[in-house]
PDB file of C-alpha atoms in Angstrom:
ATOM      1  CA  UNK A 606      22.223-105.286  58.368  1.00 36.00           C
ATOM      2  CA  UNK A 607      19.839-102.669  59.689  1.00 36.00           C
ATOM      3  CA  UNK A 608      21.730-100.340  56.787  1.00 38.00           C
ATOM      4  CA  UNK A 609      21.789-100.641  53.106  1.00 39.00           C
ATOM      5  CA  UNK A 610      24.660 -99.267  51.174  1.00 39.00           C
ATOM      6  CA  UNK A 611      23.852 -98.795  47.274  1.00 37.00           C
ATOM      7  CA  UNK A 612      26.056 -97.067  45.197  1.00 39.00           C
ATOM      8  CA  UNK A 613      27.143 -94.534  47.759  1.00 49.00           C
ATOM      9  CA  UNK A 614      23.954 -93.678  49.200  1.00 64.00           C
ATOM     10  CA  UNK A 615      23.017 -95.255  52.462  1.00 62.00           C
ATOM     11  CA  UNK A 616      19.220 -95.950  53.128  1.00 79.00           C
ATOM     12  CA  UNK A 617      18.173 -97.257  56.641  1.00 78.00           C
ATOM     13  CA  UNK A 618      15.363-100.068  56.466  1.00 81.00           C
ATOM     14  CA  UNK A 619      12.855 -97.875  58.171  1.00 86.00           C
ATOM     15  CA  UNK A 620      13.201 -95.737  55.094  1.00 90.00           C
ATOM     16  CA  UNK A 621      12.301 -98.046  52.359  1.00 88.00           C
ATOM     17  CA  UNK A 622       8.455 -98.085  52.852  1.00 90.00           C
ATOM     18  CA  UNK A 623       8.489 -94.233  52.370  1.00 93.00           C
ATOM     19  CA  UNK A 624      10.746 -94.573  48.975  1.00 91.00           C
ATOM     20  CA  UNK A 625       8.182 -97.556  47.833  1.00 89.00           C
ATOM     21  CA  UNK A 626       5.178 -94.984  48.283  1.00 91.00           C
ATOM     22  CA  UNK A 627       6.856 -92.109  47.217  1.00 91.00           C
ATOM     23  CA  UNK A 628       6.311 -89.994  50.412  1.00 95.00           C
ATOM     24  CA  UNK A 629      10.319 -89.840  50.797  1.00 95.00           C
ATOM     25  CA  UNK A 630      12.004 -88.059  48.079  1.00 96.00           C
ATOM     26  CA  UNK A 631      14.869 -86.127  49.863  1.00 96.00           C
ATOM     27  CA  UNK A 632      18.126 -87.416  51.381  1.00 94.00           C
ATOM     28  CA  UNK A 633      20.806 -85.560  53.223  1.00 93.00           C
ATOM     29  CA  UNK A 634      24.045 -86.814  53.420  1.00 89.00           C
ATOM     30  CA  UNK A 635      27.414 -85.909  54.897  1.00 86.00           C
ATOM     31  CA  UNK A 636      29.870 -86.236  51.948  1.00 84.00           C
ATOM     32  CA  UNK A 637      33.243 -85.701  51.381  1.00 81.00           C
ATOM     33  CA  UNK A 638      32.295 -85.291  47.881  1.00 78.00           C
ATOM     34  CA  UNK A 639      29.067 -86.341  46.160  1.00 76.00           C
ATOM     35  CA  UNK A 640      28.989 -89.848  45.705  1.00 73.00           C
ATOM     36  CA  UNK A 641      26.097 -90.029  43.069  1.00 81.00           C
ATOM     37  CA  UNK A 642      25.249 -87.694  39.847  1.00 85.00           C
ATOM     38  CA  UNK A 643      22.428 -85.679  38.715  1.00 88.00           C
ATOM     39  CA  UNK A 644      20.356 -87.616  36.065  1.00 88.00           C
ATOM     40  CA  UNK A 645      21.873 -91.147  37.582  1.00 86.00           C
ATOM     41  CA  UNK A 646      20.031 -93.921  38.664  1.00 84.00           C
ATOM     42  CA  UNK A 647      20.289 -96.158  42.377  1.00 85.00           C
ATOM     43  CA  UNK A 648      19.113 -99.681  42.787  1.00 81.00           C
ATOM     44  CA  UNK A 649      17.717 -99.723  45.999  1.00 82.00           C
ATOM     45  CA  UNK A 650      15.814-102.212  48.072  1.00 78.00           C
ATOM     46  CA  UNK A 651      12.825 -99.652  48.118  1.00 83.00           C
ATOM     47  CA  UNK A 652      13.012 -99.537  44.224  1.00 85.00           C
ATOM     48  CA  UNK A 653      14.759 -97.831  41.368  1.00 87.00           C
ATOM     49  CA  UNK A 654      15.480 -94.316  42.042  1.00 91.00           C
ATOM     50  CA  UNK A 655      16.511 -91.080  39.389  1.00 91.00           C
ATOM     51  CA  UNK A 656      18.688 -88.679  40.603  1.00 93.00           C
ATOM     52  CA  UNK A 657      16.930 -85.303  40.183  1.00 94.00           C
ATOM     53  CA  UNK A 658      19.031 -82.717  41.908  1.00 95.00           C
ATOM     54  CA  UNK A 659      22.187 -82.598  44.167  1.00 93.00           C
ATOM     55  CA  UNK A 660      23.343 -79.418  45.956  1.00 94.00           C
ATOM     56  CA  UNK A 661      25.652 -78.610  48.874  1.00 93.00           C
ATOM     57  CA  UNK A 662      23.319 -77.377  51.991  1.00 94.00           C
ATOM     58  CA  UNK A 663      23.514 -76.185  55.149  1.00 92.00           C
ATOM     59  CA  UNK A 664      21.276 -77.406  58.416  1.00 91.00           C
ATOM     60  CA  UNK A 665      19.805 -73.679  58.714  1.00 93.00           C
ATOM     61  CA  UNK A 666      18.552 -73.988  54.988  1.00 94.00           C
ATOM     62  CA  UNK A 667      16.369 -77.059  55.918  1.00 96.00           C
ATOM     63  CA  UNK A 668      12.760 -76.406  55.566  1.00 96.00           C
ATOM     64  CA  UNK A 669       9.929 -78.580  57.638  1.00 96.00           C
ATOM     65  CA  UNK A 670       9.076 -80.051  54.540  1.00 97.00           C
ATOM     66  CA  UNK A 671      11.937 -81.240  53.405  1.00 97.00           C
ATOM     67  CA  UNK A 672      12.580 -82.805  56.851  1.00 96.00           C
ATOM     68  CA  UNK A 673       9.166 -84.718  56.390  1.00 96.00           C
ATOM     69  CA  UNK A 674       9.965 -85.701  52.870  1.00 97.00           C
ATOM     70  CA  UNK A 675      13.609 -87.111  53.986  1.00 96.00           C
ATOM     71  CA  UNK A 676      11.398 -89.410  56.358  1.00 95.00           C
ATOM     72  CA  UNK A 677      12.159 -87.607  59.583  1.00 96.00           C
ATOM     73  CA  UNK A 678       9.899 -86.300  62.200  1.00 94.00           C
ATOM     74  CA  UNK A 679      12.017 -83.512  63.352  1.00 95.00           C
ATOM     75  CA  UNK A 680      15.178 -81.550  62.842  1.00 94.00           C
ATOM     76  CA  UNK A 681      16.434 -83.711  65.514  1.00 93.00           C
ATOM     77  CA  UNK A 682      16.159 -86.710  64.662  1.00 92.00           C
ATOM     78  CA  UNK A 683      18.015 -85.828  61.115  1.00 92.00           C
ATOM     79  CA  UNK A 684      20.826 -84.214  62.668  1.00 90.00           C
ATOM     80  CA  UNK A 685      21.179 -87.344  64.975  1.00 87.00           C
ATOM     81  CA  UNK A 686      21.822 -89.463  61.782  1.00 84.00           C
ATOM     82  CA  UNK A 687      23.871 -86.771  59.978  1.00 82.00           C
ATOM     83  CA  UNK A 688      26.200 -86.284  63.179  1.00 74.00           C
ATOM     84  CA  UNK A 689      26.513 -90.233  63.368  1.00 61.00           C
ATOM     85  CA  UNK A 690      28.493 -90.391  60.339  1.00 58.00           C
ATOM     86  CA  UNK A 691      31.581 -89.759  58.713  1.00 62.00           C
ATOM     87  CA  UNK A 692      32.492 -85.662  58.613  1.00 68.00           C
ATOM     88  CA  UNK A 693      31.841 -84.109  55.674  1.00 79.00           C
ATOM     89  CA  UNK A 694      29.802 -81.343  53.652  1.00 87.00           C
ATOM     90  CA  UNK A 695      26.269 -81.560  53.844  1.00 91.00           C
ATOM     91  CA  UNK A 696      24.402 -82.327  50.676  1.00 92.00           C
ATOM     92  CA  UNK A 697      20.774 -82.693  49.641  1.00 94.00           C
ATOM     93  CA  UNK A 698      19.609 -84.826  47.144  1.00 94.00           C
ATOM     94  CA  UNK A 699      16.185 -84.988  45.290  1.00 96.00           C
ATOM     95  CA  UNK A 700      14.901 -88.103  43.836  1.00 95.00           C
ATOM     96  CA  UNK A 701      12.293 -89.789  42.496  1.00 94.00           C
ATOM     97  CA  UNK A 702      10.732 -93.357  42.222  1.00 93.00           C
ATOM     98  CA  UNK A 703      11.099 -95.249  38.652  1.00 89.00           C
ATOM     99  CA  UNK A 704       9.748 -98.781  39.654  1.00 86.00           C
ATOM    100  CA  UNK A 705      10.303-101.626  41.732  1.00 80.00           C
ATOM    101  CA  UNK A 706      14.002-102.946  42.226  1.00 79.00           C
ATOM    102  CA  UNK A 707      14.640-105.402  38.863  1.00 80.00           C
ATOM    103  CA  UNK A 708      16.728-107.500  40.929  1.00 81.00           C
ATOM    104  CA  UNK A 709      13.544-108.657  42.942  1.00 82.00           C
ATOM    105  CA  UNK A 710      12.067-109.863  39.765  1.00 85.00           C
ATOM    106  CA  UNK A 711      15.402-111.390  38.260  1.00 89.00           C
ATOM    107  CA  UNK A 712      16.339-113.184  41.554  1.00 89.00           C
ATOM    108  CA  UNK A 713      12.742-115.442  41.247  1.00 89.00           C
ATOM    109  CA  UNK A 714      14.070-116.176  37.437  1.00 90.00           C
ATOM    110  CA  UNK A 715      15.554-119.772  37.619  1.00 91.00           C
ATOM    111  CA  UNK A 716      16.725-119.623  34.039  1.00 92.00           C
ATOM    112  CA  UNK A 717      14.687-119.971  30.850  1.00 87.00           C
ATOM    113  CA  UNK A 718      17.366-121.842  28.888  1.00 91.00           C
ATOM    114  CA  UNK A 719      20.929-123.351  29.334  1.00 93.00           C
ATOM    115  CA  UNK A 720      22.458-120.419  27.368  1.00 95.00           C
ATOM    116  CA  UNK A 721      21.260-117.890  29.996  1.00 94.00           C
ATOM    117  CA  UNK A 722      22.619-120.153  32.923  1.00 95.00           C
ATOM    118  CA  UNK A 723      26.270-120.628  30.919  1.00 96.00           C
ATOM    119  CA  UNK A 724      26.551-116.751  30.241  1.00 96.00           C
ATOM    120  CA  UNK A 725      26.062-116.384  33.794  1.00 97.00           C
ATOM    121  CA  UNK A 726      28.306-119.044  35.056  1.00 97.00           C
ATOM    122  CA  UNK A 727      31.160-117.589  32.292  1.00 97.00           C
ATOM    123  CA  UNK A 728      30.847-114.053  34.107  1.00 97.00           C
ATOM    124  CA  UNK A 729      31.207-115.563  37.560  1.00 98.00           C
ATOM    125  CA  UNK A 730      34.223-117.598  36.211  1.00 97.00           C
ATOM    126  CA  UNK A 731      35.566-114.350  35.279  1.00 98.00           C
ATOM    127  CA  UNK A 732      35.162-112.545  38.334  1.00 97.00           C
ATOM    128  CA  UNK A 733      37.121-115.561  39.943  1.00 97.00           C
ATOM    129  CA  UNK A 734      40.064-115.311  37.265  1.00 97.00           C
ATOM    130  CA  UNK A 735      40.413-111.424  38.014  1.00 96.00           C
ATOM    131  CA  UNK A 736      40.031-112.184  42.031  1.00 95.00           C
ATOM    132  CA  UNK A 737      42.817-111.756  44.104  1.00 93.00           C
ATOM    133  CA  UNK A 738      41.102-114.559  46.113  1.00 93.00           C
ATOM    134  CA  UNK A 739      40.556-117.114  43.378  1.00 93.00           C
ATOM    135  CA  UNK A 740      37.509-118.770  43.307  1.00 96.00           C
ATOM    136  CA  UNK A 741      35.143-117.042  45.502  1.00 97.00           C
ATOM    137  CA  UNK A 742      31.991-116.958  43.731  1.00 98.00           C
ATOM    138  CA  UNK A 743      30.596-120.455  43.935  1.00 97.00           C
ATOM    139  CA  UNK A 744      32.247-121.227  47.311  1.00 97.00           C
ATOM    140  CA  UNK A 745      30.611-117.557  48.897  1.00 98.00           C
ATOM    141  CA  UNK A 746      27.298-118.780  47.327  1.00 98.00           C
ATOM    142  CA  UNK A 747      27.336-121.837  48.661  1.00 97.00           C
ATOM    143  CA  UNK A 748      28.440-120.589  52.571  1.00 98.00           C
ATOM    144  CA  UNK A 749      25.254-118.283  51.980  1.00 98.00           C
ATOM    145  CA  UNK A 750      23.220-121.211  51.569  1.00 98.00           C
ATOM    146  CA  UNK A 751      24.575-123.178  54.603  1.00 98.00           C
ATOM    147  CA  UNK A 752      24.413-119.993  56.751  1.00 98.00           C
ATOM    148  CA  UNK A 753      21.390-117.780  55.897  1.00 96.00           C
ATOM    149  CA  UNK A 754      21.246-114.846  58.018  1.00 95.00           C
ATOM    150  CA  UNK A 755      24.742-115.473  59.381  1.00 96.00           C
ATOM    151  CA  UNK A 756      26.519-111.642  59.774  1.00 94.00           C
ATOM    152  CA  UNK A 757      28.679-110.545  57.445  1.00 93.00           C
ATOM    153  CA  UNK A 758      31.491-110.427  60.159  1.00 95.00           C
ATOM    154  CA  UNK A 759      31.249-114.010  60.746  1.00 97.00           C
ATOM    155  CA  UNK A 760      30.859-115.063  57.230  1.00 97.00           C
ATOM    156  CA  UNK A 761      34.113-113.141  56.158  1.00 96.00           C
ATOM    157  CA  UNK A 762      35.910-115.306  59.119  1.00 97.00           C
ATOM    158  CA  UNK A 763      34.596-118.857  57.114  1.00 97.00           C
ATOM    159  CA  UNK A 764      35.810-117.522  53.756  1.00 97.00           C
ATOM    160  CA  UNK A 765      38.784-115.738  54.645  1.00 96.00           C
ATOM    161  CA  UNK A 766      38.049-112.383  53.003  1.00 96.00           C
ATOM    162  CA  UNK A 767      37.824-109.214  54.995  1.00 95.00           C
ATOM    163  CA  UNK A 768      34.511-108.051  56.104  1.00 94.00           C
ATOM    164  CA  UNK A 769      34.235-104.734  53.979  1.00 92.00           C
ATOM    165  CA  UNK A 770      35.116-106.633  50.678  1.00 95.00           C
ATOM    166  CA  UNK A 771      32.889-109.401  51.222  1.00 96.00           C
ATOM    167  CA  UNK A 772      29.923-106.779  51.275  1.00 93.00           C
ATOM    168  CA  UNK A 773      31.285-105.718  48.248  1.00 93.00           C
ATOM    169  CA  UNK A 774      31.437-109.408  46.676  1.00 96.00           C
ATOM    170  CA  UNK A 775      27.749-110.332  47.896  1.00 95.00           C
ATOM    171  CA  UNK A 776      26.291-107.099  46.081  1.00 91.00           C
ATOM    172  CA  UNK A 777      28.069-108.409  43.091  1.00 95.00           C
ATOM    173  CA  UNK A 778      26.006-111.785  43.349  1.00 96.00           C
ATOM    174  CA  UNK A 779      22.753-110.013  44.514  1.00 92.00           C
ATOM    175  CA  UNK A 780      22.887-107.433  41.460  1.00 90.00           C
ATOM    176  CA  UNK A 781      22.749-110.915  39.168  1.00 94.00           C
ATOM    177  CA  UNK A 782      19.906-112.084  41.312  1.00 93.00           C
ATOM    178  CA  UNK A 783      21.756-114.768  43.215  1.00 97.00           C
ATOM    179  CA  UNK A 784      21.202-113.622  46.694  1.00 96.00           C
ATOM    180  CA  UNK A 785      18.997-111.509  48.956  1.00 91.00           C
ATOM    181  CA  UNK A 786      19.624-109.241  51.927  1.00 86.00           C
ATOM    182  CA  UNK A 787      17.900-110.055  55.091  1.00 86.00           C
ATOM    183  CA  UNK A 788      17.512-108.042  58.355  1.00 78.00           C
ATOM    184  CA  UNK A 789      20.990-109.673  59.315  1.00 88.00           C
ATOM    185  CA  UNK A 790      23.046-111.268  56.677  1.00 92.00           C
ATOM    186  CA  UNK A 791      22.099-112.725  53.283  1.00 95.00           C
ATOM    187  CA  UNK A 792      20.076-115.618  52.009  1.00 96.00           C
ATOM    188  CA  UNK A 793      20.132-117.647  48.716  1.00 97.00           C
ATOM    189  CA  UNK A 794      17.543-116.752  46.198  1.00 96.00           C
ATOM    190  CA  UNK A 795      15.381-119.083  44.002  1.00 96.00           C
ATOM    191  CA  UNK A 796      18.006-117.804  40.804  1.00 96.00           C
ATOM    192  CA  UNK A 797      20.851-118.439  43.229  1.00 97.00           C
ATOM    193  CA  UNK A 798      19.389-122.193  44.402  1.00 96.00           C
ATOM    194  CA  UNK A 799      19.117-123.257  40.797  1.00 96.00           C
ATOM    195  CA  UNK A 800      22.404-122.136  39.660  1.00 97.00           C
ATOM    196  CA  UNK A 801      24.124-124.060  42.111  1.00 96.00           C
ATOM    197  CA  UNK A 802      21.895-127.041  41.250  1.00 95.00           C
ATOM    198  CA  UNK A 803      23.012-126.787  37.505  1.00 94.00           C
ATOM    199  CA  UNK A 804      26.558-126.193  38.911  1.00 92.00           C
ATOM    200  CA  UNK A 805      26.834-129.715  39.967  1.00 77.00           C
ATOM    201  CA  UNK A 806      25.273-131.444  36.787  1.00 60.00           C
TER     202      UNK A 806
END
């Protein structure tokens, strides 16, 4: 996966270092409507972000300093990314880094108590019960463990869930620290591995 979609925002992997070191604090997006809110937060692989300001913008208003703060070398590079996406109105999003992505620490947590495990297991059972696919949580975790770095499209064929929907389901597991995104595909996290071992007991 070269792009990472987080709560309506899309960040290419090449921008993550800039987000982490604070040099990237602006994003430009073509949206039909704003998909994030001022004052809200975003969990990204670059860290937890606070959305400071969102405004409709125009290409002619973009200054050189804004191009740099968005992680681009030129207006031409920025335009290539903007115009390769779906059509919509141009928005400028200003944000600041609040800290590291809390999911990174969570995925290393291999359960401090049986109660913690049971609470997570009960949550996954509730997801299964509400899903049109029936039990998908543990089968998908086992599939990712068996086929690390497999493309989402190939995983979707193996489990029988449409690719875009599968990505959303994997994101739910990732938000609970059970999986990690790779350059291509996913892998099980230490927390996910611990969870599956406990399921067997």
